[in-house]
Coordinates of C-alpha atoms in Angstrom, one line a residue:
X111 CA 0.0 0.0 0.0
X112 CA 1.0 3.8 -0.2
X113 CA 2.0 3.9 3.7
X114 CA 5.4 3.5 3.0
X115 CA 5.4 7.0 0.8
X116 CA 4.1 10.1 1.4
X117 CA 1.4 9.9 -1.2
X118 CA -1.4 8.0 -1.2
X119 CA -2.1 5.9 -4.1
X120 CA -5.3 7.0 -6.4
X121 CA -6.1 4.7 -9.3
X122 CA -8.6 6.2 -11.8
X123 CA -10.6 3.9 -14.5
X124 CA -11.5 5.4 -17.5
X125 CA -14.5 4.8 -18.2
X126 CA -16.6 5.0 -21.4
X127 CA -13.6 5.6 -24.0
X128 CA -16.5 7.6 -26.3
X129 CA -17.5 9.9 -23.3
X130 CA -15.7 12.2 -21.8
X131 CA -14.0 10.1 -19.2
X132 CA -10.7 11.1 -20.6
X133 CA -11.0 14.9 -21.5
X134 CA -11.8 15.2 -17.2
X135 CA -9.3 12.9 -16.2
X136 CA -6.6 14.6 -18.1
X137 CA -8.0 18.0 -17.4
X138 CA -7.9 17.1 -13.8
X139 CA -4.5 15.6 -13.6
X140 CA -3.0 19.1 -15.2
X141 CA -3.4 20.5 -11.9
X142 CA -0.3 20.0 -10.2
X143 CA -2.4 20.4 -6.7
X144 CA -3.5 16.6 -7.7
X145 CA 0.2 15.6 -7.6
X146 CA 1.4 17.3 -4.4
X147 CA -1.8 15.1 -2.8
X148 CA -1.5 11.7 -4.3
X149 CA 0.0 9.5 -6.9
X150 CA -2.4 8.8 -9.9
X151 CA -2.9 6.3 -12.2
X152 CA -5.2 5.8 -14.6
X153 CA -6.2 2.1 -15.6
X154 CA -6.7 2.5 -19.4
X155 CA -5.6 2.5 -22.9
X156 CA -2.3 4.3 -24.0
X157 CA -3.3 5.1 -27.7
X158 CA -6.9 6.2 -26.4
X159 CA -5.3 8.8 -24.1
X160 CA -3.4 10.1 -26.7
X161 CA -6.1 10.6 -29.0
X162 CA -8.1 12.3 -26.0
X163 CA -4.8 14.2 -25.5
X164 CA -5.0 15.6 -29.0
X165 CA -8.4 16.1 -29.4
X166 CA -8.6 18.5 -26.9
X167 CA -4.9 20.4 -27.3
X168 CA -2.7 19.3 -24.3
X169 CA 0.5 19.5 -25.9
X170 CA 2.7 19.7 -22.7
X171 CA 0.7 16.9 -21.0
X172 CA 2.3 13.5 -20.6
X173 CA 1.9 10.3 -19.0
X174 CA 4.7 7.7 -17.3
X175 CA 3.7 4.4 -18.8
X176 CA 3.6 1.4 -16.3
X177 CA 2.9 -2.2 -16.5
X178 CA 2.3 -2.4 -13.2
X179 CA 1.8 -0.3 -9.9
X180 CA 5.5 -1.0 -8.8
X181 CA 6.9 1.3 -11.9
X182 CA 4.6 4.3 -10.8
X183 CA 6.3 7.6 -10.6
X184 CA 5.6 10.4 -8.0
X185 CA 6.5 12.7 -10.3
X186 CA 4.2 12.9 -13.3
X187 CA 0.3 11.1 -13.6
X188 CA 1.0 7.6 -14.1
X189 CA -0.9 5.6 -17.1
X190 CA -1.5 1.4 -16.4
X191 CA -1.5 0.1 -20.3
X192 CA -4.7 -2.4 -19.7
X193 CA -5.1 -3.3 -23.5
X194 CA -2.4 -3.5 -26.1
X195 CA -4.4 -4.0 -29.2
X196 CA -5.6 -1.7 -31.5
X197 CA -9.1 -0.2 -29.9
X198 CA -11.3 1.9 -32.1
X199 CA -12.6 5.2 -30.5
X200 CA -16.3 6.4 -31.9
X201 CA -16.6 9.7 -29.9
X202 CA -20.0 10.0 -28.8
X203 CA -21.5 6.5 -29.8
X204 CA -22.0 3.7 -27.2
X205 CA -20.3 0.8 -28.6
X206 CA -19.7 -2.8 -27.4
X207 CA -15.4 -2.6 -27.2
X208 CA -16.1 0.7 -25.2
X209 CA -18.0 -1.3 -22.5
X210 CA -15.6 -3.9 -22.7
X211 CA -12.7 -1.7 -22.0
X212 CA -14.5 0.0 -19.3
X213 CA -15.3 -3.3 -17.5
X214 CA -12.2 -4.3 -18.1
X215 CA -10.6 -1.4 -15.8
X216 CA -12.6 -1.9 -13.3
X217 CA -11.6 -5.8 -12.5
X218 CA -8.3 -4.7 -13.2
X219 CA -8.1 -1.5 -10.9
X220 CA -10.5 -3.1 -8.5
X221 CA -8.1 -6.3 -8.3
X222 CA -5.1 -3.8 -7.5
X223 CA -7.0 -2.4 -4.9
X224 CA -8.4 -5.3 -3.0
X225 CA -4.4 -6.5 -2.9
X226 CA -3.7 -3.0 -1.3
X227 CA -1.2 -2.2 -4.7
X228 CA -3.3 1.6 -4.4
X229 CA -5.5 2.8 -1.5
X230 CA -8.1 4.4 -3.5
X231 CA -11.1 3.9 -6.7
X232 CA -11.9 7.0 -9.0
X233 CA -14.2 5.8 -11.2
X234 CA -15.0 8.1 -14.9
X235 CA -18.3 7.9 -16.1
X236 CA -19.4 4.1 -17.6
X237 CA -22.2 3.3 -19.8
X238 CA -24.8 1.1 -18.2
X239 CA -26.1 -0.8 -21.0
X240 CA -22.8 -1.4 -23.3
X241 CA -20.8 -2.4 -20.8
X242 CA -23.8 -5.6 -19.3
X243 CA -21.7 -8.5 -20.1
X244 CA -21.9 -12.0 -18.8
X245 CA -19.6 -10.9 -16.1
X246 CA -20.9 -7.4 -15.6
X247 CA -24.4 -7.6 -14.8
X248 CA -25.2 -4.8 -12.5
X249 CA -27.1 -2.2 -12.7
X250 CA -24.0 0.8 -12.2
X251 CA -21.0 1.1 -10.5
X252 CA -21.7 1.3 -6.8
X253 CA -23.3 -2.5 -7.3
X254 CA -20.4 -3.7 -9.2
X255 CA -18.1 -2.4 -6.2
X256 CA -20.8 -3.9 -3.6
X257 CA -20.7 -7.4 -4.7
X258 CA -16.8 -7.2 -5.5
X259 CA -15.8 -6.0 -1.9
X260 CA -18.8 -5.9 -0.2
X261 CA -20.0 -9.7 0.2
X262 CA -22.4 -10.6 3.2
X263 CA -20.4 -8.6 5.1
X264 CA -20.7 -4.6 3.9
X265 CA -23.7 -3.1 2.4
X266 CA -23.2 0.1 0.5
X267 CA -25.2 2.4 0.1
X268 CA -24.9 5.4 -2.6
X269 CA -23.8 9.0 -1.7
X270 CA -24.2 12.0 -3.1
X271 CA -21.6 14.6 -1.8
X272 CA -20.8 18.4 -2.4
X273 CA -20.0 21.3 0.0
X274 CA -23.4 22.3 0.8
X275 CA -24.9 19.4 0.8
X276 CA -24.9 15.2 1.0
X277 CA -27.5 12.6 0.3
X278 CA -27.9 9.0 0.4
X279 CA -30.4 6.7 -1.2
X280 CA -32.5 3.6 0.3
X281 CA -32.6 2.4 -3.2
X282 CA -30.0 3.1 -5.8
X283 CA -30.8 2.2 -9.9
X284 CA -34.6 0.5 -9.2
X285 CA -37.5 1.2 -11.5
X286 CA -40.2 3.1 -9.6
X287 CA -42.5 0.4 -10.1
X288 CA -40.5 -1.7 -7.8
X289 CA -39.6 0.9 -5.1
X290 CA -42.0 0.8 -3.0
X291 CA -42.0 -2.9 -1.9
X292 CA -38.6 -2.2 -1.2
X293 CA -38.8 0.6 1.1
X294 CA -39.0 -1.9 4.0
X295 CA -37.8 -1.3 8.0
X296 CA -35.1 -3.6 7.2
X297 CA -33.5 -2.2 4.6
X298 CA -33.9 1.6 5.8
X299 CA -32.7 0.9 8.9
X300 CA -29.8 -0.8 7.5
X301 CA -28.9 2.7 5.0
X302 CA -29.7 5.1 8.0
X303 CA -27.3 2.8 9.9
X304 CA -24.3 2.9 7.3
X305 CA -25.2 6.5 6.5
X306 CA -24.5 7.5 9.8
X307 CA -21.3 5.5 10.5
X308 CA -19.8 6.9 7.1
X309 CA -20.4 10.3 8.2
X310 CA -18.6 9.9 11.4
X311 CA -15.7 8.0 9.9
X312 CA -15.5 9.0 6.3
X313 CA -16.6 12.6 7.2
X314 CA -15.6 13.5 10.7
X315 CA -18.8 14.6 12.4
X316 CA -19.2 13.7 16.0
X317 CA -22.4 13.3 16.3
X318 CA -24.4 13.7 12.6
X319 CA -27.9 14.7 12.1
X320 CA -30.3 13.0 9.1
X321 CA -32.6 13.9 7.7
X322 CA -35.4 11.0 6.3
X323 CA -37.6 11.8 2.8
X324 CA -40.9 10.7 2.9
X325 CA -42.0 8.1 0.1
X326 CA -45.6 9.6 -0.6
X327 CA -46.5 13.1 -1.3
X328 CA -47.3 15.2 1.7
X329 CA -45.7 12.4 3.9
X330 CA -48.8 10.4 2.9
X331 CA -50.9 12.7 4.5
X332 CA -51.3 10.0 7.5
X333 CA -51.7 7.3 5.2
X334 CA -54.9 9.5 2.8
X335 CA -51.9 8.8 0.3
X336 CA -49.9 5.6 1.3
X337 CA -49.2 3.4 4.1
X338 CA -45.2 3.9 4.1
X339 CA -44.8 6.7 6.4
X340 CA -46.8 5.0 9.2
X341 CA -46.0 1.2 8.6
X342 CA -42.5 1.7 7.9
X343 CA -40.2 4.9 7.7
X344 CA -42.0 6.5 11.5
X345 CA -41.2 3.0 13.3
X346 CA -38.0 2.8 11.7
X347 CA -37.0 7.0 12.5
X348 CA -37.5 5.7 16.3
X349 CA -35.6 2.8 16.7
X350 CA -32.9 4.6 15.0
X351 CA -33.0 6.9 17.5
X352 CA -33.3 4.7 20.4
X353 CA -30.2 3.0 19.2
X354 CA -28.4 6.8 18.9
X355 CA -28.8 8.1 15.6
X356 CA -30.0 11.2 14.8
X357 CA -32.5 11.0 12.5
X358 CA -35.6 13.0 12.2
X359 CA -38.8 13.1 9.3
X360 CA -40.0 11.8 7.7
X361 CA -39.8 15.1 5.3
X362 CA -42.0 15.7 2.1
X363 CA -39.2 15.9 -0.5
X364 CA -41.0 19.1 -2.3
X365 CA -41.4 21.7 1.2
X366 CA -37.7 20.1 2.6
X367 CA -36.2 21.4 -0.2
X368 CA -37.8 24.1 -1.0
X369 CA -37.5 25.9 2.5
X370 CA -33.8 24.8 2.5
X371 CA -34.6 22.6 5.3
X372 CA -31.4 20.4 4.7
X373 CA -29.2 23.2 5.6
X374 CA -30.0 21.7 9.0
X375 CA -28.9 18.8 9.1
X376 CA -25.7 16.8 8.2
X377 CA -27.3 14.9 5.4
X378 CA -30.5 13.4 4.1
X379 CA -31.7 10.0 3.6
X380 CA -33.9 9.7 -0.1
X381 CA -36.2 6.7 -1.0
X382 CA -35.1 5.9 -4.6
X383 CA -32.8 7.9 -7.2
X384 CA -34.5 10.6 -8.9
X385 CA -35.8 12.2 -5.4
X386 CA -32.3 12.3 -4.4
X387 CA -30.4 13.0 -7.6
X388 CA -32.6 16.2 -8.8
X389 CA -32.2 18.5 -6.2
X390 CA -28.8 17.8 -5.7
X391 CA -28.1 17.8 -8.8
X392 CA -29.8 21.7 -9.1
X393 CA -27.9 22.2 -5.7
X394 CA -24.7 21.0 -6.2
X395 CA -22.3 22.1 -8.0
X396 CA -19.8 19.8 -9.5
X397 CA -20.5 17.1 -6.8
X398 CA -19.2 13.2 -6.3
X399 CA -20.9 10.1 -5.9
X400 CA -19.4 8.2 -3.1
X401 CA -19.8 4.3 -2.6
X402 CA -19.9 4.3 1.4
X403 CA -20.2 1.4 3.6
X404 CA -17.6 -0.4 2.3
X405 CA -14.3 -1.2 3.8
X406 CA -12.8 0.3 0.6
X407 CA -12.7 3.7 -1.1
X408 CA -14.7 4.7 -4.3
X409 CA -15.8 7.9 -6.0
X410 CA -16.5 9.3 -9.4
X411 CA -17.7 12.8 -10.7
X412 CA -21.5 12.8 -10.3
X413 CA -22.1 13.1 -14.2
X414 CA -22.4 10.7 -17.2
X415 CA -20.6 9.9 -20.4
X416 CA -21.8 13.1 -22.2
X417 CA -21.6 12.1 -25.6
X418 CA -23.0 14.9 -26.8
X419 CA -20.1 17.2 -26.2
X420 CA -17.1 14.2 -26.1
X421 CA -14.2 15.3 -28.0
X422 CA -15.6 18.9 -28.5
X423 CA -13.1 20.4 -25.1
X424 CA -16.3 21.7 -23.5
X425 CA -16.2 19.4 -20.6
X426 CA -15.7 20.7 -16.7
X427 CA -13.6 18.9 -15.0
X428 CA -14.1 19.9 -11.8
X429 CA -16.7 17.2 -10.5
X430 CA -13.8 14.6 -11.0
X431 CA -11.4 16.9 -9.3
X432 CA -13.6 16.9 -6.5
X433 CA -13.6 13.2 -7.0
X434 CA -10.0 12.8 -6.1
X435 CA -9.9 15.0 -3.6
X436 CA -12.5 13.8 -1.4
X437 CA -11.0 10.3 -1.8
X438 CA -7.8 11.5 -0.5
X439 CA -9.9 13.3 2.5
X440 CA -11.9 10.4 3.2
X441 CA -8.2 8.6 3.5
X442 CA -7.0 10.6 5.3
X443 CA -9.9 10.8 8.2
X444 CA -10.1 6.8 8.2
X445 CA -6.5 6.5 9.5
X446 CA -7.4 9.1 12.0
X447 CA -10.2 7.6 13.3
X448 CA -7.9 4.5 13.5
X449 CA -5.2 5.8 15.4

C-alpha cells in the first residue's frame, strides 16, 4: 500500500472511452495540486489517451507508462496500459469494445485495490447498458463495487456529496415500479445505519444529524396517500433513535427542499434515485458520488458519459477533481479515526 510514501495511491478507471471520461481525467491531472496530494494512475488505454490528448490540445501533458503499480512515478500522472491492441474510439457512440474496455478497468483496478497495490477507486463515467456482459451484470458502478468488496459482510449504500450538501439513497438504480416494496424497515434501517457511520468515519462529524424523505406526497398525509410513512419509515426513525442516531422526518421531498430545510442537518436519507439526484443535482455544483459502507474507497464525478459534447473540449472537469480529492480526505480521516 502507499503507507510506505508520502502519497497516497489514487487509481482512476476510465470509463466509457467515447464519453468524456478522458478529457476530465486529463483536465484534472493538469493540476499540479493533484500531484502534491497523491499519486495517480489511470487504468486505461495508452493510444486512447493520446487521442483524447489531441483532441482537446494538451501538448505539454504526458503520461509515465507502467505495467504495473511497482513502476509508478511520483513525479508525473501515471498511465496502467490495460489493453495492447488496437481499440477503435467512436466519440460519442455507445459501442460494445467501449464497454468492454471499461469493465475491463474496473476488474483490473479493482483487483489492484483489494491487494492493497493503491489505496483508492476513481471511477470516470461508464455506460450502463454497453458495458452488461456475462460478467458485468449490475445495474452501475456502486453495485459492481458492492458485490466485489462488499459480500455478506458490507452493504453500500450510494452518496451524493458536495460542500453544501450530502445525500444518500435507500434504493439506488430501481424502476419506480419496484420501489415501493422495497422501502422496508429492514433495509432503511440498514442505510440510516451505514449513512451514519460513514459520516462519522468518512466525514468526521461527531455526532451527525439526518434527515429521512418521505415516500408519498405530503408524507402520505397520514396514510390519505400511502401506508409507508406510518408502517414503515415513522417505526423505523424511532428505533434509529433509540439506538443513537440522529435521525428526524419523515420530510416531504418538495417543502424540505424548497424551504432549504437540509441546511440543518448533516445529510439526508432519499427513498429511490430521482428524489435524491434532482435536487442535488440543481444544488450542487460539481458534486461526487461516493460508494460508502464499504471497507474500501470509491468515487467518481457525479455526471455521465456526455456524448453529446465528447471530443468537442467543453467538458468541466471539476466534479472529477472533487472526486479525487474527497478520496484523499476520506483517506485521510479513516487513519485518523484508526489511530
Amino acid at each position: 500500500m502507499a503507507d510506505n510514501k508520502q502519497h497516497n495511491i489514487i487509481g482512476i478507471t476510465h470509463g466509457d472511452i467515447n464519453g468524456i471520461g478522458y478529457e476530465v481525467i486529463l483536465k484534472s491531472l493538469c493540476d499540479n495540486k493533484i500531484m502534491d496530494i497523491c499519486t495517480p494512475v489511470v487504468y486505461g488505454l495508452a493510444k486512447a489517451a493520446s487521442f483524447h490528448k489531441k483532441s482537446i490540445d494538451l501538448p505539454d501533458f504526458s503520461f509515465q507508462f507502467v505495467k504495473s503499480t511497482d513502476q509508478l512515478s511520483t513525479r508525473r500522472p501515471n498511465l496502467l496500459n490495460i489493453f495492447d491492441d488496437e481499440v477503435k474510439i467512436d466519440l460519442g457512440t455507445s459501442t460494445k469494445v467501449a464497454g468492454q474496455m471499461a469493465e475491463r478497468a474496473l476488474y483490473i483496478a479493482g483487483k489492484d485495490l483489494k491487494n492493497k497495490h493503491i489505496d483508492a477507486i476513481v471511477t470516470a463515467p461508464i455506460n450502463k447498458d454497453n458495458i452488461q456482459s456475462e460478467k458485468f451484470t449490475f445495474p452501475g458502478q456502486t453495485e459492481f463495487f458492492e458485490h466485489y468488496f462488499g459480500g455478506n459482510n458490507h452493504k453500500a449504500l450510494m452518496m451524493m456529496v458536495s460542500d453544501n450538501i450530502r445525500i444518500g439513497f435507500v434504493t439506488n438504480h430501481l424502476p419506480i415500479q419496484k420501489v415501493s416494496a422495497a422501502i422496508t424497515k429492514e433495509l432503511v434501517y440498514q442505510k440510516l445505519e451505514i449513512l451514519h457511520n460513514t459520516l462519522k468515519q468518512d466525514f468526521a462529524l461527531d455526532n451527525p444529524t439526518i434527515a429521512v424523505l418521505s415516500l408519498n406526497p405530503h408524507a402520505g398525509d397520514n396514510g390519505l396517500i400511502g401506508q409507508e410513512e406510518k408502517e414503515v419509515l415513522r417505526p423505523t426513525i424511532e428505533l434509529a433513535f433509540q439506538n443513537h442516531i440522529n435521525a428526524f422526518g419523515p420530510f416531504p421531498s418538495d417543502g424540505f427542499f424548497a424551504t432549504a430545510a437540509y441546511r440543518k442537518f448533516d445529510a439526508v436519507l432519499a427513498m429511490y434515485h430521482d428524489q435524491g439526484m434532482i435536487p442535488f443535482k440543481f444544488l450542487a455544483a460539481d458534486g461526487v458520488n461516493y460508494t460508502a459502507g464499504l471497507p474500501i474507497v470509491r468515487t467518481s464525478p457525479a455526471h455521465g458519459t456526455a456524448y453529446d459534447i465528447a471530443g468537442k473540449n467543453k467538458a468541466n472537469s471539476q466534479s472529477m477533481r472533487n472526486a479525487i480529492y474527497l478520496a484523499v480526505d476520506i483517506l485521510k480521516n479513516r487513519r485518523r479515526n484508526q489511530q
